[in-house]
CSV table of C-alpha atoms in Angstrom, one decimal:
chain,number,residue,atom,x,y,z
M,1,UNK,CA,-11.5,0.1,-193.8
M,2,UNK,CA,-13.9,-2.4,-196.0
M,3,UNK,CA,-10.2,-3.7,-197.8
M,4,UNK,CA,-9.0,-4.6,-194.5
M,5,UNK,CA,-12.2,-6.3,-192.8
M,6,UNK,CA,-12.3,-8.1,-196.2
M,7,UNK,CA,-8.9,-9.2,-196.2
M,8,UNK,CA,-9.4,-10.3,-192.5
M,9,UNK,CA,-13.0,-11.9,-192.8
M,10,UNK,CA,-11.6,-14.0,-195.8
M,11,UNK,CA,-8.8,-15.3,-192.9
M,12,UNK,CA,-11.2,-15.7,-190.3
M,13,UNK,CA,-13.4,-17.9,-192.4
M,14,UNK,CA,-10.1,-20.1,-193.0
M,15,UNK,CA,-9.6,-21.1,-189.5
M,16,UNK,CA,-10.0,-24.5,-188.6
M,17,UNK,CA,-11.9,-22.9,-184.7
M,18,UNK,CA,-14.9,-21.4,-187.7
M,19,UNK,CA,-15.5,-24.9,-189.2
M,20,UNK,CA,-14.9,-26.8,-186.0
M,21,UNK,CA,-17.5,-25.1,-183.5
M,22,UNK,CA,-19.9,-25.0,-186.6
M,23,UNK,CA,-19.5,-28.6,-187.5
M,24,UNK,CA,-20.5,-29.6,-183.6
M,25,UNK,CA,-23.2,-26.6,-183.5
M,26,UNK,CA,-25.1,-28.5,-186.5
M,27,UNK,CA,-24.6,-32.1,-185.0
M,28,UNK,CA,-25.4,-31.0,-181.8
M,29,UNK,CA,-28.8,-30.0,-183.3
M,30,UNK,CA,-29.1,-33.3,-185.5
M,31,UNK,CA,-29.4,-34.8,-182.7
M,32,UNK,CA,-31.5,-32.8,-181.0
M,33,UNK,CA,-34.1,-33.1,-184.2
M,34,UNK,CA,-33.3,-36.8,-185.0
M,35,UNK,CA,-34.9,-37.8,-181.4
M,36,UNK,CA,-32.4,-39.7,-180.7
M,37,UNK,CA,-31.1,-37.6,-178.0
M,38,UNK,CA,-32.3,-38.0,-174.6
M,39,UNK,CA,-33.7,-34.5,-173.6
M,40,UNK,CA,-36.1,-34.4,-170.8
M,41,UNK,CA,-37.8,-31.6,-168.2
M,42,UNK,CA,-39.0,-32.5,-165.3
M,43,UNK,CA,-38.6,-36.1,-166.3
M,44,UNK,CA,-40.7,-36.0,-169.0
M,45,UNK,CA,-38.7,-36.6,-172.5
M,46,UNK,CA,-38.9,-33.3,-175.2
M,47,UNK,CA,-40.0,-34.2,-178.3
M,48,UNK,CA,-42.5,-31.7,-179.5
M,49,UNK,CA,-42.0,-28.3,-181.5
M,50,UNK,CA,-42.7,-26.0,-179.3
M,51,UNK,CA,-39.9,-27.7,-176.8
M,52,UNK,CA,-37.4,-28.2,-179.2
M,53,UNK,CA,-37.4,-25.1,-181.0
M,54,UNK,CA,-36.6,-23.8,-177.8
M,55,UNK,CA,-33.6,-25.9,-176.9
M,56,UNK,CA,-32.4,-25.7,-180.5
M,57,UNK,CA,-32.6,-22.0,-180.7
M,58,UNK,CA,-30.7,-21.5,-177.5
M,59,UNK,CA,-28.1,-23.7,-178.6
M,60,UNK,CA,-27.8,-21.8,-182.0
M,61,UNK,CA,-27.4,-18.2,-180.2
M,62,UNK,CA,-24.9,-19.8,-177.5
M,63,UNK,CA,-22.6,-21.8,-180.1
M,64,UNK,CA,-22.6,-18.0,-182.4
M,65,UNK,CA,-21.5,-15.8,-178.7
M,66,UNK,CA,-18.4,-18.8,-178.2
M,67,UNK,CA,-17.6,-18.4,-181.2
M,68,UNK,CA,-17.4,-14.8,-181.6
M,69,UNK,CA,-15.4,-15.0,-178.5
M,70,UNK,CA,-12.8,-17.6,-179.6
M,71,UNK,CA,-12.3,-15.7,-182.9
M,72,UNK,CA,-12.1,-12.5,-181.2
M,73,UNK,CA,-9.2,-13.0,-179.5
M,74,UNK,CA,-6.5,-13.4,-181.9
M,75,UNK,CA,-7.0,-11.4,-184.7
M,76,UNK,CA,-5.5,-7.9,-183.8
M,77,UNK,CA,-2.8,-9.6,-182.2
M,78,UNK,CA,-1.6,-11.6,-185.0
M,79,UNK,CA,-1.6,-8.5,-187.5
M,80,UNK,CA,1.0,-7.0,-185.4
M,81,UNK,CA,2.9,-9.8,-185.0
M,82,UNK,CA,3.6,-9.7,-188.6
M,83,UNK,CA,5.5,-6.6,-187.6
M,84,UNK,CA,4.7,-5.2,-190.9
M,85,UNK,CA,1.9,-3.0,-189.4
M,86,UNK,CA,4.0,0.3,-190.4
M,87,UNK,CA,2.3,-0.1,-193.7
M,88,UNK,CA,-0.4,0.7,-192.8
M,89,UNK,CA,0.4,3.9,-190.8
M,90,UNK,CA,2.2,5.0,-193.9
M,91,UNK,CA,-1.1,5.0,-195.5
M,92,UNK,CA,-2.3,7.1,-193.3
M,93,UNK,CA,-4.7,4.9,-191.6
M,94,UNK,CA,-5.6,5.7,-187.5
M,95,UNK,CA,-5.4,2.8,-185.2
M,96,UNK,CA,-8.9,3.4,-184.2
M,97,UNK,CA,-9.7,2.4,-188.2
M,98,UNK,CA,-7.5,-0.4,-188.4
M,99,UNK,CA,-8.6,-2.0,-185.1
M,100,UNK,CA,-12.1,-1.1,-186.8
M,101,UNK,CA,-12.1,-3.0,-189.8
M,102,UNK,CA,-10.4,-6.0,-188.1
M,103,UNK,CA,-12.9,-6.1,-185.1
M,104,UNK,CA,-16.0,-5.9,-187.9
M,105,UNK,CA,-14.4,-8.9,-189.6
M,106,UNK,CA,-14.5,-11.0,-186.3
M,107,UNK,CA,-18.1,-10.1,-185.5
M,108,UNK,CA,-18.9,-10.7,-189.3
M,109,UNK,CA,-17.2,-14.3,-189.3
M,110,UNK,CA,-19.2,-15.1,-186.1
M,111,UNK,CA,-22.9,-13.5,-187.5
M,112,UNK,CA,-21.8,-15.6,-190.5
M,113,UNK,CA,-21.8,-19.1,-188.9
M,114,UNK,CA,-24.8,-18.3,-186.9
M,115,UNK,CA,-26.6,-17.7,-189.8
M,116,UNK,CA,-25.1,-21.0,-191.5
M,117,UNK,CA,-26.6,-23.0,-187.9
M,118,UNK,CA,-29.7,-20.6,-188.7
M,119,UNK,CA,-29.8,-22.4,-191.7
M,120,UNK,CA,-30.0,-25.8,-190.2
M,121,UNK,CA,-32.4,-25.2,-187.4
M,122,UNK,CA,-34.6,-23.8,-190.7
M,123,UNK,CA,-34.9,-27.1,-192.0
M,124,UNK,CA,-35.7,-28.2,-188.9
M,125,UNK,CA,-38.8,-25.7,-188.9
M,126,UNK,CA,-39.2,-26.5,-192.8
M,127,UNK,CA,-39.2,-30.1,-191.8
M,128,UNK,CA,-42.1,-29.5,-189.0
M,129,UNK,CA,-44.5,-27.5,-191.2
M,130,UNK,CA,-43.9,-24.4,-189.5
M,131,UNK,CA,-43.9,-21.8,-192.7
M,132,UNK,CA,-45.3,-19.2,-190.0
M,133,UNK,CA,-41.3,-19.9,-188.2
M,134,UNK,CA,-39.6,-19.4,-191.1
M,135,UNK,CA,-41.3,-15.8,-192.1
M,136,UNK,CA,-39.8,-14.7,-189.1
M,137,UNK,CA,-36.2,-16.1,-189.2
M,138,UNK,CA,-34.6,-13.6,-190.5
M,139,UNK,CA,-35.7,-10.8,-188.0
M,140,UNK,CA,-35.1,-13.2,-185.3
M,141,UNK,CA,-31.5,-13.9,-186.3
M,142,UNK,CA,-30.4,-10.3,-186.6
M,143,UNK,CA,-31.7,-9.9,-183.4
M,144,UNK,CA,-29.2,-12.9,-182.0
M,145,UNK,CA,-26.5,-11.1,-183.9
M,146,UNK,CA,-27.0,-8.1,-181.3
M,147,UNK,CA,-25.7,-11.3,-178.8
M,148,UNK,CA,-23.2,-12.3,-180.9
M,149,UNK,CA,-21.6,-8.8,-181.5
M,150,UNK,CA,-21.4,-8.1,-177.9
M,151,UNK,CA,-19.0,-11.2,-177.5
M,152,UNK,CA,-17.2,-10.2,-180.7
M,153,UNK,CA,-16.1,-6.8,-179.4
M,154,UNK,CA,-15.8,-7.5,-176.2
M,155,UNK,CA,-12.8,-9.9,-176.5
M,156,UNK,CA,-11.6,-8.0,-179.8
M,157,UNK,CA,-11.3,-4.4,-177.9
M,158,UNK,CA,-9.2,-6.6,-174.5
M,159,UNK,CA,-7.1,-7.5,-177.2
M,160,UNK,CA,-5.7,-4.7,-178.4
M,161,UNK,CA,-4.2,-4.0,-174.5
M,162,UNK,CA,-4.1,-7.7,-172.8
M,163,UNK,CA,-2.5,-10.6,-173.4
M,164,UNK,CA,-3.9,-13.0,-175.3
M,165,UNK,CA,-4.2,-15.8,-173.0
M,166,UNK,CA,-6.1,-13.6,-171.0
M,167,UNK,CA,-7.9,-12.6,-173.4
M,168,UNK,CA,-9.3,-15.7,-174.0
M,169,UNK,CA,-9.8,-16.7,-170.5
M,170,UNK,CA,-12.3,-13.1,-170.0
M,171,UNK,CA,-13.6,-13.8,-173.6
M,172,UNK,CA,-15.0,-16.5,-172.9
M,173,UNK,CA,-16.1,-16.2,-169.4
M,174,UNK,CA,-18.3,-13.0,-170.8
M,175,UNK,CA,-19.8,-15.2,-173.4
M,176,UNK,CA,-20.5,-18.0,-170.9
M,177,UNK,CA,-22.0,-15.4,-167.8
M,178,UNK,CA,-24.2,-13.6,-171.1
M,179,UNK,CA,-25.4,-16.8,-172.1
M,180,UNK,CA,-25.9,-18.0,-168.5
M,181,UNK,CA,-26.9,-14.8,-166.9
M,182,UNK,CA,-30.6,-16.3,-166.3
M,183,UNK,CA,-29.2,-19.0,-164.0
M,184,UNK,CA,-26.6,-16.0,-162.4
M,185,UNK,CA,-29.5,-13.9,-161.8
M,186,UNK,CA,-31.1,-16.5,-159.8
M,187,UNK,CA,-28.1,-17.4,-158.0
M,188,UNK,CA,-27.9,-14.4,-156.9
M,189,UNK,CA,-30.9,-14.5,-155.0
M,190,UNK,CA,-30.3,-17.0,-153.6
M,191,UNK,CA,-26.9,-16.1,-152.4
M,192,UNK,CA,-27.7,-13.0,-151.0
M,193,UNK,CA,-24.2,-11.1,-148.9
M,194,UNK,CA,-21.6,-10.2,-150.5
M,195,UNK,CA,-21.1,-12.8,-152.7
M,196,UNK,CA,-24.8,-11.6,-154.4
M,197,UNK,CA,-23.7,-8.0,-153.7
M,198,UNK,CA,-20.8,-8.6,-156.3
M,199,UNK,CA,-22.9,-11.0,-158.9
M,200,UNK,CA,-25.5,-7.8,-159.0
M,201,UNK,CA,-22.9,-5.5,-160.0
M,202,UNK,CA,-21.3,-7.9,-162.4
M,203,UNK,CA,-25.0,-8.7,-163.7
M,204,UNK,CA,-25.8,-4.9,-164.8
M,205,UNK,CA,-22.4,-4.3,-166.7
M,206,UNK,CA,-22.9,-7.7,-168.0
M,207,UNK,CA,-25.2,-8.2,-171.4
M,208,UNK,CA,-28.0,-10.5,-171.1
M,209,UNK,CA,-27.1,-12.9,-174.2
M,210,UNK,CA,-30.1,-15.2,-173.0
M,211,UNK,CA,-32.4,-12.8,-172.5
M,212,UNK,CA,-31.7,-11.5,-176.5
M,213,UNK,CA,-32.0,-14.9,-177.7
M,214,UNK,CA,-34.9,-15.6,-175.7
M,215,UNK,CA,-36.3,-12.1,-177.3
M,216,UNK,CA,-35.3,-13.3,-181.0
M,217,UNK,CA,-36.9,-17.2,-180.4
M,218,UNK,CA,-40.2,-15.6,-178.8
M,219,UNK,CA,-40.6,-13.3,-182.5
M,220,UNK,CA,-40.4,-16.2,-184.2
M,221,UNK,CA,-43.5,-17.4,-182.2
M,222,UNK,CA,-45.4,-14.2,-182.3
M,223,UNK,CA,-45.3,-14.1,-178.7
M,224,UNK,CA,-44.6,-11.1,-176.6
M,225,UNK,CA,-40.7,-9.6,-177.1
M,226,UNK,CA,-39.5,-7.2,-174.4
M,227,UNK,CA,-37.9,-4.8,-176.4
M,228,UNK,CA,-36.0,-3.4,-173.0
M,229,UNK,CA,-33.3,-6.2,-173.4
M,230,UNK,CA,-32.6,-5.8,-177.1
M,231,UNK,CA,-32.3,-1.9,-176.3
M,232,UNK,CA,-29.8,-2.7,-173.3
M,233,UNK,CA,-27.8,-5.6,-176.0
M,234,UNK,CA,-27.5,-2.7,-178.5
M,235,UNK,CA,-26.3,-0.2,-175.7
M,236,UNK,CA,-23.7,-2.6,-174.6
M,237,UNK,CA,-22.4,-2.7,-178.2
M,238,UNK,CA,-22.3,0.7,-179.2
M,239,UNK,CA,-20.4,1.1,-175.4
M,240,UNK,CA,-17.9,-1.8,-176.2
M,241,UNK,CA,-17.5,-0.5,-179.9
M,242,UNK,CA,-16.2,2.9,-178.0
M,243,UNK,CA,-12.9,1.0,-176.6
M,244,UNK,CA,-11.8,0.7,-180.3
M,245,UNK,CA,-11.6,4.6,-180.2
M,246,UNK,CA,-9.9,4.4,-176.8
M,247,UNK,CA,-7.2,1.5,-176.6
M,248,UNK,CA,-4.2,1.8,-178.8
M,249,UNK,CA,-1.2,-0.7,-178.6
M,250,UNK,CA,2.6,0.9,-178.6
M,251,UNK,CA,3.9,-1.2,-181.2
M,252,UNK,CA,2.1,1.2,-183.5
C-alpha cells in the first residue's frame, strides 16, 4: 500500500492545481501581513495580531480543505483510465487497498501544502514576536489536517462510483458548506421552515471545517478549545474512510 501512495503522492505533488492554489494561498496572506490590504470589521481597518492571526489562519485551513477537494477528485479515476489496473489485481492487491493507498496520497498532498502555507503564516508569527505562537504550531496544524482529511476522503471515496464532473461539483461544495458551516448555521435560524428544516439535517452529517480551524487557531492562543468538534472532525473521517471498504468500481 506505502509503494502505491508513494508513487501517487510523488504525482500529486506534480500537478500544476498543488503549486497554483499554494502560490495564491501564500500571496493571499502577503497581503494580508504586508498591510497593504484593506481588511476592516465593523468599519474599523485590522491591523493588529490578534486580528490578523485570525483572518490569516482561516484562510490557511480553507485554501488546505479546497485543495484537498480539487486533488481529490481525479486521482482514482485516472489510475483506471490507464487501463492497466489488472496489474495490480494480479498482485493480489484488494480494491479496498488500492483505493487506500491512493486516497492517503491525496490527503497527504493536501496536509502537505497546508503545512508549506503553515510555514508562511510562521514567519508571520516569527516576524510579530510571537515565540509563544510558534510553540504551538505544530499541534494546531495537525489539528487543521483533521479538516483537511475530511475534504480529502470525501471527494476521493465519490470517486470511485460518480462521475468526475460531479465529483468535483459535490467536492467542492462540501469543502465550501465545512468551511462556511458558521454562516449556514446561522442562516438557518434565520430561515426557519423547510428550507431550515433541510439546512439542519445537511448541517449534522456535514463536518464543521470552521469550527476545527477555529479549535486549532484558539491552541495556538492558549485559549479555550472545545474538544467536542475535533472529536466529531475525527468521527467524520474514520466514517468517510469506511466508503473505501464499501465502493468498488466494475472495471476492476
Amino acid at each position: 500500500m506505502w509503494v502505491i501512495t508513494k508513487n501517487a503522492l510523488r504525482e500529486r505533488i506534480r500537478r500544476k492545481e498543488f503549486f497554483i492554489v499554494v502560490a495564491v494561498g501564500i500571496l493571499i496572506l502577503l497581503l494580508c501581513s504586508s498591510g497593504t490590504a484593506t481588511i476592516t470589521m465593523n468599519g474599523e481597518p485590522i491591523t493588529g495580531f490578534d486580528h490578523m492571526i485570525v483572518v490569516m489562519h482561516t484562510i490557511v485551513a480553507a485554501v488546505g480543505c479546497l485543495l484537498a477537494a480539487v486533488l481529490g477528485i481525479r486521482t482514482i479515476p485516472n489510475e483506471y483510465e490507464r487501463k492497466d489496473s489488472h496489474l495490480i489485481w494480479v498482485r493480489g492487491i484488494s480494491q479496498p487497498v488500492y483505493h487506500g493507498g491512493l486516497t492517503l496520497a491525496n490527503m497527504l498532498s493536501a496536509m502537505l501544502a497546508t503545512g508549506i502555507l503553515y510555514l508562511a503564516l510562521a514567519v508571520y508569527v516569527a516576524a510579530n514576536g510571537r515565540v509563544d505562537y510558534l510553540v504551538r504550531m505544530l499541534p494546531a496544524f495537525l489539528i487543521v489536517c483533521i479538516a483537511v482529511a475530511a475534504a480529502s476522503l470525501f471527494t476521493s471515496v465519490l470517486s470511485i462510483v460518480l462521475p468526475t464532473a460531479l465529483v468535483g461539483v459535490l467536492g467542492i461544495l462540501f469543502a465550501l458548506g465545512g468551511i462556511l458551516h458558521g454562516i449556514l448555521s446561522l442562516y438557518k435560524n434565520i430561515a426557519g421552515g423547510v428550507a431550515g428544516t433541510l439546512l439542519k439535517g445537511l448541517l449534522f452529517v456535514l463536518p464543521d471545517m470552521n469550527g476545527i480551524q477555529q479549535q486549532a487557531r484558539r491552541l495556538m492562543a492558549q485559549e479555550g478549545v472545545d474538544m467536542h468538534l475535533i472529536l466529531t472532525g475525527l468521527l467524520a473521517v474514520y466514517v468517510l474512510s469506511l466508503g473505501i471498504l464499501v465502493f468498488r468500481r466494475r472495471e476492476a
